[in-house]
Coordinates of C-alpha atoms in Angstrom, one line a residue:
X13 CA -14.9 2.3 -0.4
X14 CA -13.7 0.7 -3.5
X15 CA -11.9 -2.2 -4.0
X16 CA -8.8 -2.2 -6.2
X17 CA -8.0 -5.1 -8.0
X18 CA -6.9 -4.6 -11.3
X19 CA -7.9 -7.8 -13.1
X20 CA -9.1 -11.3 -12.0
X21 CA -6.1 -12.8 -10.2
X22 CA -5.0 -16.2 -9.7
X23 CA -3.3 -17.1 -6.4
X24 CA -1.8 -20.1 -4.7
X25 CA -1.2 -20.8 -1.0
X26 CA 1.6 -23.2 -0.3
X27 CA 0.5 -25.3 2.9
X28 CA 4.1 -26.8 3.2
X29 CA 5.9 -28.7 6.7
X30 CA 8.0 -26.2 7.3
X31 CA 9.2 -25.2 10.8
X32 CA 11.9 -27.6 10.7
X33 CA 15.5 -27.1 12.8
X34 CA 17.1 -26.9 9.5
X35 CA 16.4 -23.6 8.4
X36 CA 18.5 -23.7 5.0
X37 CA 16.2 -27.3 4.2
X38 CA 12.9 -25.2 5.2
X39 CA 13.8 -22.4 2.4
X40 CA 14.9 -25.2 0.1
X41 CA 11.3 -26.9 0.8
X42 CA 9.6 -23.2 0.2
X43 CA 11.5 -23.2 -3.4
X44 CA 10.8 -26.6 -3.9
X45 CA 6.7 -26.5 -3.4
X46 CA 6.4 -22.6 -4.9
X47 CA 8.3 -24.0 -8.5
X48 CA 5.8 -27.5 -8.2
X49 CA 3.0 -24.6 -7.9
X50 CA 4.2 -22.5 -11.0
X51 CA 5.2 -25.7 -13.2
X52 CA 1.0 -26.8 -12.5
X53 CA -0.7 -23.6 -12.6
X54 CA 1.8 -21.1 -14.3
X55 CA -0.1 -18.3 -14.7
X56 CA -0.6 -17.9 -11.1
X57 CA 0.8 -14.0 -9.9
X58 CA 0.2 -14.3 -5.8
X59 CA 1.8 -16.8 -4.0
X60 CA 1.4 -16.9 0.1
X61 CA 3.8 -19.1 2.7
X62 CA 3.1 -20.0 6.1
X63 CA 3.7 -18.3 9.3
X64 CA 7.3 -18.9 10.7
X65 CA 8.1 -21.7 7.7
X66 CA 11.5 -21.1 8.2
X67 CA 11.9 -22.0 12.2
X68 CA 10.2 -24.0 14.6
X69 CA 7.2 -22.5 16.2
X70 CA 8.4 -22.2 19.8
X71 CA 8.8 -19.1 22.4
X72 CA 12.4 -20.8 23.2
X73 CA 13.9 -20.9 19.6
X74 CA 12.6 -17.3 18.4
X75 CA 15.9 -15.9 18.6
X76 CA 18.0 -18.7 17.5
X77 CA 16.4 -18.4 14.1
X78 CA 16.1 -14.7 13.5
X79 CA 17.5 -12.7 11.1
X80 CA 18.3 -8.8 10.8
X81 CA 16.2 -7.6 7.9
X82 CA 18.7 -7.1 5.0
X83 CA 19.2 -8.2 1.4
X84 CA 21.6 -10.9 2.2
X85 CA 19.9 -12.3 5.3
X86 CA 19.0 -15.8 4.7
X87 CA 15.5 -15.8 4.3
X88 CA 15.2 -12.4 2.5
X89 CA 17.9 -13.6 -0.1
X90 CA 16.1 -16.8 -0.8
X91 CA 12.9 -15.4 -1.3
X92 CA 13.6 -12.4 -3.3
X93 CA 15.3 -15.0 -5.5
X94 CA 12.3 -17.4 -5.0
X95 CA 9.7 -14.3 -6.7
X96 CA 12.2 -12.7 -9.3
X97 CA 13.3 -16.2 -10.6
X98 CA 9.1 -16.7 -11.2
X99 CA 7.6 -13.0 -11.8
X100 CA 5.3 -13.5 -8.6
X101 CA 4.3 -11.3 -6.1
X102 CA 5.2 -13.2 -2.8
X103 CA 3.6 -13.1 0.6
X104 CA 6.6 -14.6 2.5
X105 CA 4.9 -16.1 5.4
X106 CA 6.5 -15.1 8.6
X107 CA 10.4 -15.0 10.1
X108 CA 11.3 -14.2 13.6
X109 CA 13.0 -10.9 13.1
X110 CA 16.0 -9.2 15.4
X111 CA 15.7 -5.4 15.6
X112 CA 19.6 -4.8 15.9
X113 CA 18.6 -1.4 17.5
X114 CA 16.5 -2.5 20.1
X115 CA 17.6 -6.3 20.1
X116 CA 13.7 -6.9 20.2
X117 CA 12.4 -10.0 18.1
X118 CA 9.2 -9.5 15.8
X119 CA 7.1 -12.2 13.8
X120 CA 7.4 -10.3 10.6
X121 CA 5.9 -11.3 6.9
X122 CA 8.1 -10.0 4.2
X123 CA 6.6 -9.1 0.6
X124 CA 7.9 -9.1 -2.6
X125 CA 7.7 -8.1 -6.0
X126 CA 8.1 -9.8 -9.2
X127 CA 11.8 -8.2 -9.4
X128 CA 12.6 -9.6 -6.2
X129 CA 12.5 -6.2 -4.1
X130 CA 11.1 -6.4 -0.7
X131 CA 7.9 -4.2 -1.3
X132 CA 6.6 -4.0 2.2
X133 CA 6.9 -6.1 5.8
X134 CA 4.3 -6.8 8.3
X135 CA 5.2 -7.3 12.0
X136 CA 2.3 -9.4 13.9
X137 CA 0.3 -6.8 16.1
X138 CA -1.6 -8.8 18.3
X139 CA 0.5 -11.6 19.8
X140 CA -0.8 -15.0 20.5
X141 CA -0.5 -15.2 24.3
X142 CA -3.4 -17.5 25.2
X143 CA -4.5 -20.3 28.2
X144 CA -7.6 -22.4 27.1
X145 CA -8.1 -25.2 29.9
X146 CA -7.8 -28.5 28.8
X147 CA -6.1 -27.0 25.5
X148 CA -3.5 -25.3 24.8
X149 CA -1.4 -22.6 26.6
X150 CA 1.3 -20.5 24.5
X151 CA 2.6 -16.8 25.4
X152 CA 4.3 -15.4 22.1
X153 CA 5.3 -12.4 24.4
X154 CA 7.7 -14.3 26.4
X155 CA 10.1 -13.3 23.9
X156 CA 8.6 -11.7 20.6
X157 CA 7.3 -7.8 21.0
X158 CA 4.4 -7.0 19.2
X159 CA 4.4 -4.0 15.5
X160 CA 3.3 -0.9 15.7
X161 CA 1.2 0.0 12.8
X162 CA -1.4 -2.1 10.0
X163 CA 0.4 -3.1 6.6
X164 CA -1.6 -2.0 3.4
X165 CA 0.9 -3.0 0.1
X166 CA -0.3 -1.1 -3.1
X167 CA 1.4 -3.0 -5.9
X168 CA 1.0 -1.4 -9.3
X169 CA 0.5 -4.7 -10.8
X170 CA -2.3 -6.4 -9.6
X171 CA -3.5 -3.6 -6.5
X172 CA -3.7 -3.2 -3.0
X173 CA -3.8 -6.0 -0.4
X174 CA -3.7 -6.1 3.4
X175 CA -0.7 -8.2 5.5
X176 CA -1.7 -9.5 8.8
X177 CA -0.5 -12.9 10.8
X178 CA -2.5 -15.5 12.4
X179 CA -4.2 -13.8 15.4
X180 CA -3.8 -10.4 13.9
X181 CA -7.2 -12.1 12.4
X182 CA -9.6 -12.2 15.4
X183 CA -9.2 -8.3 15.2
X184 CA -11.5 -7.3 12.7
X185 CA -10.1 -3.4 12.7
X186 CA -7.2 -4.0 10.3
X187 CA -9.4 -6.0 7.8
X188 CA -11.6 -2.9 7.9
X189 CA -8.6 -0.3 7.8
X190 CA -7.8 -2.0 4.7
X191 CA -10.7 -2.6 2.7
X192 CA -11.8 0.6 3.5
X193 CA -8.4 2.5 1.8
X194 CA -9.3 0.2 -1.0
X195 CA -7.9 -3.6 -0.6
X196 CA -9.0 -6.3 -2.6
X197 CA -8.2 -8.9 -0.3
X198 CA -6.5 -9.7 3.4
X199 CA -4.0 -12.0 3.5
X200 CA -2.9 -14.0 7.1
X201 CA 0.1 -16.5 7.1
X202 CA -1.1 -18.1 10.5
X203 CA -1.1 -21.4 12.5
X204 CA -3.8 -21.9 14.2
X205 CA -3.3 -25.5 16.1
X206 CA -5.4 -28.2 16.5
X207 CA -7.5 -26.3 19.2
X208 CA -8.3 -23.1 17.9
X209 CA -8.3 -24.2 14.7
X210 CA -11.8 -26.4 14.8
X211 CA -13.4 -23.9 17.1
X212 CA -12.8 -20.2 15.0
X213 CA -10.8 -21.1 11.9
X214 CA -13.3 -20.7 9.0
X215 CA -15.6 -18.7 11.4
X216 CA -13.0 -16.3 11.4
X217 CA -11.9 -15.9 7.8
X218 CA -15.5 -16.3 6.4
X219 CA -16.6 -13.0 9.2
X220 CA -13.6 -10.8 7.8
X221 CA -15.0 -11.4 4.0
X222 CA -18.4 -11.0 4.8
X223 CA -18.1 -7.8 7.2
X224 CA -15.6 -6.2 4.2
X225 CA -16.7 -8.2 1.4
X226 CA -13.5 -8.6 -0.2
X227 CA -11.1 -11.6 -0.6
X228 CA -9.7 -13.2 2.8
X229 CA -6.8 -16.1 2.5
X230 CA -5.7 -18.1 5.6
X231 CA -2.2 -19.8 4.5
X232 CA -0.9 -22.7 7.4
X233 CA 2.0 -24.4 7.7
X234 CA 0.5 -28.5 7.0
X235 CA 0.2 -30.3 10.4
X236 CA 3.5 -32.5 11.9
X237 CA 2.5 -34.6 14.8
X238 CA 6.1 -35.2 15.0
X239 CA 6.7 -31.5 16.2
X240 CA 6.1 -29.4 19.2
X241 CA 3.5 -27.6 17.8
X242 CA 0.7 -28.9 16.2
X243 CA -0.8 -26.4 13.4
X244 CA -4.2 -27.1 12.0
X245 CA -3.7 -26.9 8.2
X246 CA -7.3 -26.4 6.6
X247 CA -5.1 -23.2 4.7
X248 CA -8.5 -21.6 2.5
X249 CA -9.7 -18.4 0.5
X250 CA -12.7 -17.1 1.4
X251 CA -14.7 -15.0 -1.3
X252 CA -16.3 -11.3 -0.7
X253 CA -19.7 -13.6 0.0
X254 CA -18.0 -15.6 2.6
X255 CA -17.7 -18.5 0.6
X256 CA -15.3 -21.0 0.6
X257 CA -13.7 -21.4 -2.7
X258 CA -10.6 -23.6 -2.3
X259 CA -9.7 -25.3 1.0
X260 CA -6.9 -27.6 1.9
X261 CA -6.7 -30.9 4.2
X262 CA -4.0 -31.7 7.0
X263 CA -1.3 -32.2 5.0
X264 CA 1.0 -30.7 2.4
X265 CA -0.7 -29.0 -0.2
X266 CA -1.0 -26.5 -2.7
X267 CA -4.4 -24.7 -3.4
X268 CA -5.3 -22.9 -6.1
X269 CA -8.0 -20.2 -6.8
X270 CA -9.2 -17.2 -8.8
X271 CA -9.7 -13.5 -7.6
X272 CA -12.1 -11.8 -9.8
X273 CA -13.0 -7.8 -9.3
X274 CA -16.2 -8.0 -11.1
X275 CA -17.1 -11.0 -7.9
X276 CA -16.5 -7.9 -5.7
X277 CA -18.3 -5.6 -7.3
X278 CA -21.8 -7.7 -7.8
X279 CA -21.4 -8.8 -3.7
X280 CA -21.2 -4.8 -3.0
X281 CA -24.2 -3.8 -5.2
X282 CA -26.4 -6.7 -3.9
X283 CA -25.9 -5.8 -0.4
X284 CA -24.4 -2.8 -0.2
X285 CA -23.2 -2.4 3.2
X286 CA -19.8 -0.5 2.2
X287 CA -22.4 2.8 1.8
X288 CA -24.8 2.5 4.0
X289 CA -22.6 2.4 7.4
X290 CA -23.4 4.9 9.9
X291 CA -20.0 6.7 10.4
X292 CA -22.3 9.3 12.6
X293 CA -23.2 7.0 14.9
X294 CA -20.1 5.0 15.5
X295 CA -16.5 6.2 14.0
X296 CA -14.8 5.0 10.8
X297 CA -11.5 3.2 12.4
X298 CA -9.8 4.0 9.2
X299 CA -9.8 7.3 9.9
X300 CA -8.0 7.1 13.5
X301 CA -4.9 5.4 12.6
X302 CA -2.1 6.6 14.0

């Protein structure tokens, strides 16, 4: 297993209050907060958006916000603008999606190159259909379906990564899939909520890096009291030690760090797990995907 990440890389997560009923103002706000985050730190090339920035988080307004997958869909239009206006490779957070075929509705990230093409799309895998007593209780599959397959983007330009979305992360297997064909880093738009968030968050995103040892960034929406759903914030990058190297608060925020593939390298040959596993004794997941 090698990691391929061409050369140290800086990224920025954008932990903006989105999820608004005004989709147009939310995609505004995205542009707004990804230009302050190019104008500060200009020679960033990943930027990362929240899960569902663009809607409100809520079973009951899924389909009022979707979109069909197209060039001139809203969201898609704005955002292909949003990385070919600043040469960045963009991790679109998550949109509900419409399937015009089926008429099924997806939580989908789009991604997108530094021309503005959609390079790859990500459509969550494990829904968040939950009942913690005394805490929350929240059943994505009352109206979203859950994607079929893992999301590995190989971009020429900087090398591959792996797409998942918020509780794709308690699932280690597609963190492993991925590092194993040779990502650098996994990258969840999620919103945890002010429950699961203090129990797993960091937990979580530190145990992908460490069982990998590659990059892991968690990117939230910032927390509105105001709303119906209360996300956690706390959006962080987690190194291939399991180190927390940037880490924001509650509220809107942009964080900054630095990817290096040398970082990678040292973790592996230090402790060098990514050889020494025991594929016959227990299988290699990445070689059973369908």
């Amino acid at each position: 297993m090698s990691a391929i990440l061409k050369s140290k890389l800086k990224v920025a997560l954008i932990q903006l209050a989105g999820s608004a009923p005004d989709k147009n103002a939310n995609l505004t706000r995205a542009a707004t907060f990804v230009a302050k985050a190019m104008k500060e730190q200009p020679d960033t090339k990943l930027v990362v958006l929240p899960e569902c920035f663009n809607s409100p988080y809520a079973v009951d307004k899924f389909r009022e916000y979707a979109e069909v997958i197209t060039p001139e869909a809203p969201s898609v239009k704005a955002l292909s603008e949003i990385a070919r206006q600043w040469k960045i490779i963009l991790v679109g957070g998550s949109i509900p999606e419409l399937e015009p075929t089926s008429d099924k509705l997806y939580n989908t990230s789009i991604i997108f190159n530094e021309k503005g093409e959609l390079i790859g799309t990500h459509r969550k895998a494990h829904l968040f259909d939950v009942d913690i007593p005394n805490g929350i209780t929240f059943k994505e599959s009352t109206t979203l379906s859950a994607g079929n397959k893992n999301t590995l983007i190989d971009e020429p330009s900087i090398g591959k990564f792996g797409v998942g979305i918020c509780y794709d992360l308690r699932f280690p297997e597609l963190a492993m899939v991925n590092a194993r064909k040779g990502a650098f880093a996994m990258i969840y738009p999620s919103a945890f909520n002010t429950v699961t968030g203090p129990m797993h968050w960091h937990l979580l995103a530190r145990s992908r890096s460490i069982d990998n040892e590659i990059y892991t960034l968690l990117c939230s929406p910032a927390r509105n009291l105001n709303s119906s759903y209360h996300a956690y914030g706390h959006s962080l990058v987690v190194n291939p030690k399991g180190e927390v190297i940037a880490e924001a608060g509650e509220g809107e925020e942009i964080i900054y760090a630095e990817l290096d593939p040398e970082f990678i390298k040292e973790v592996r040959q230090a402790i060098p797990v990514t050889f020494q596993r025991r594929f016959d004794i227990y299988g290699d997941v990445s070689k059973f995907e369908v």
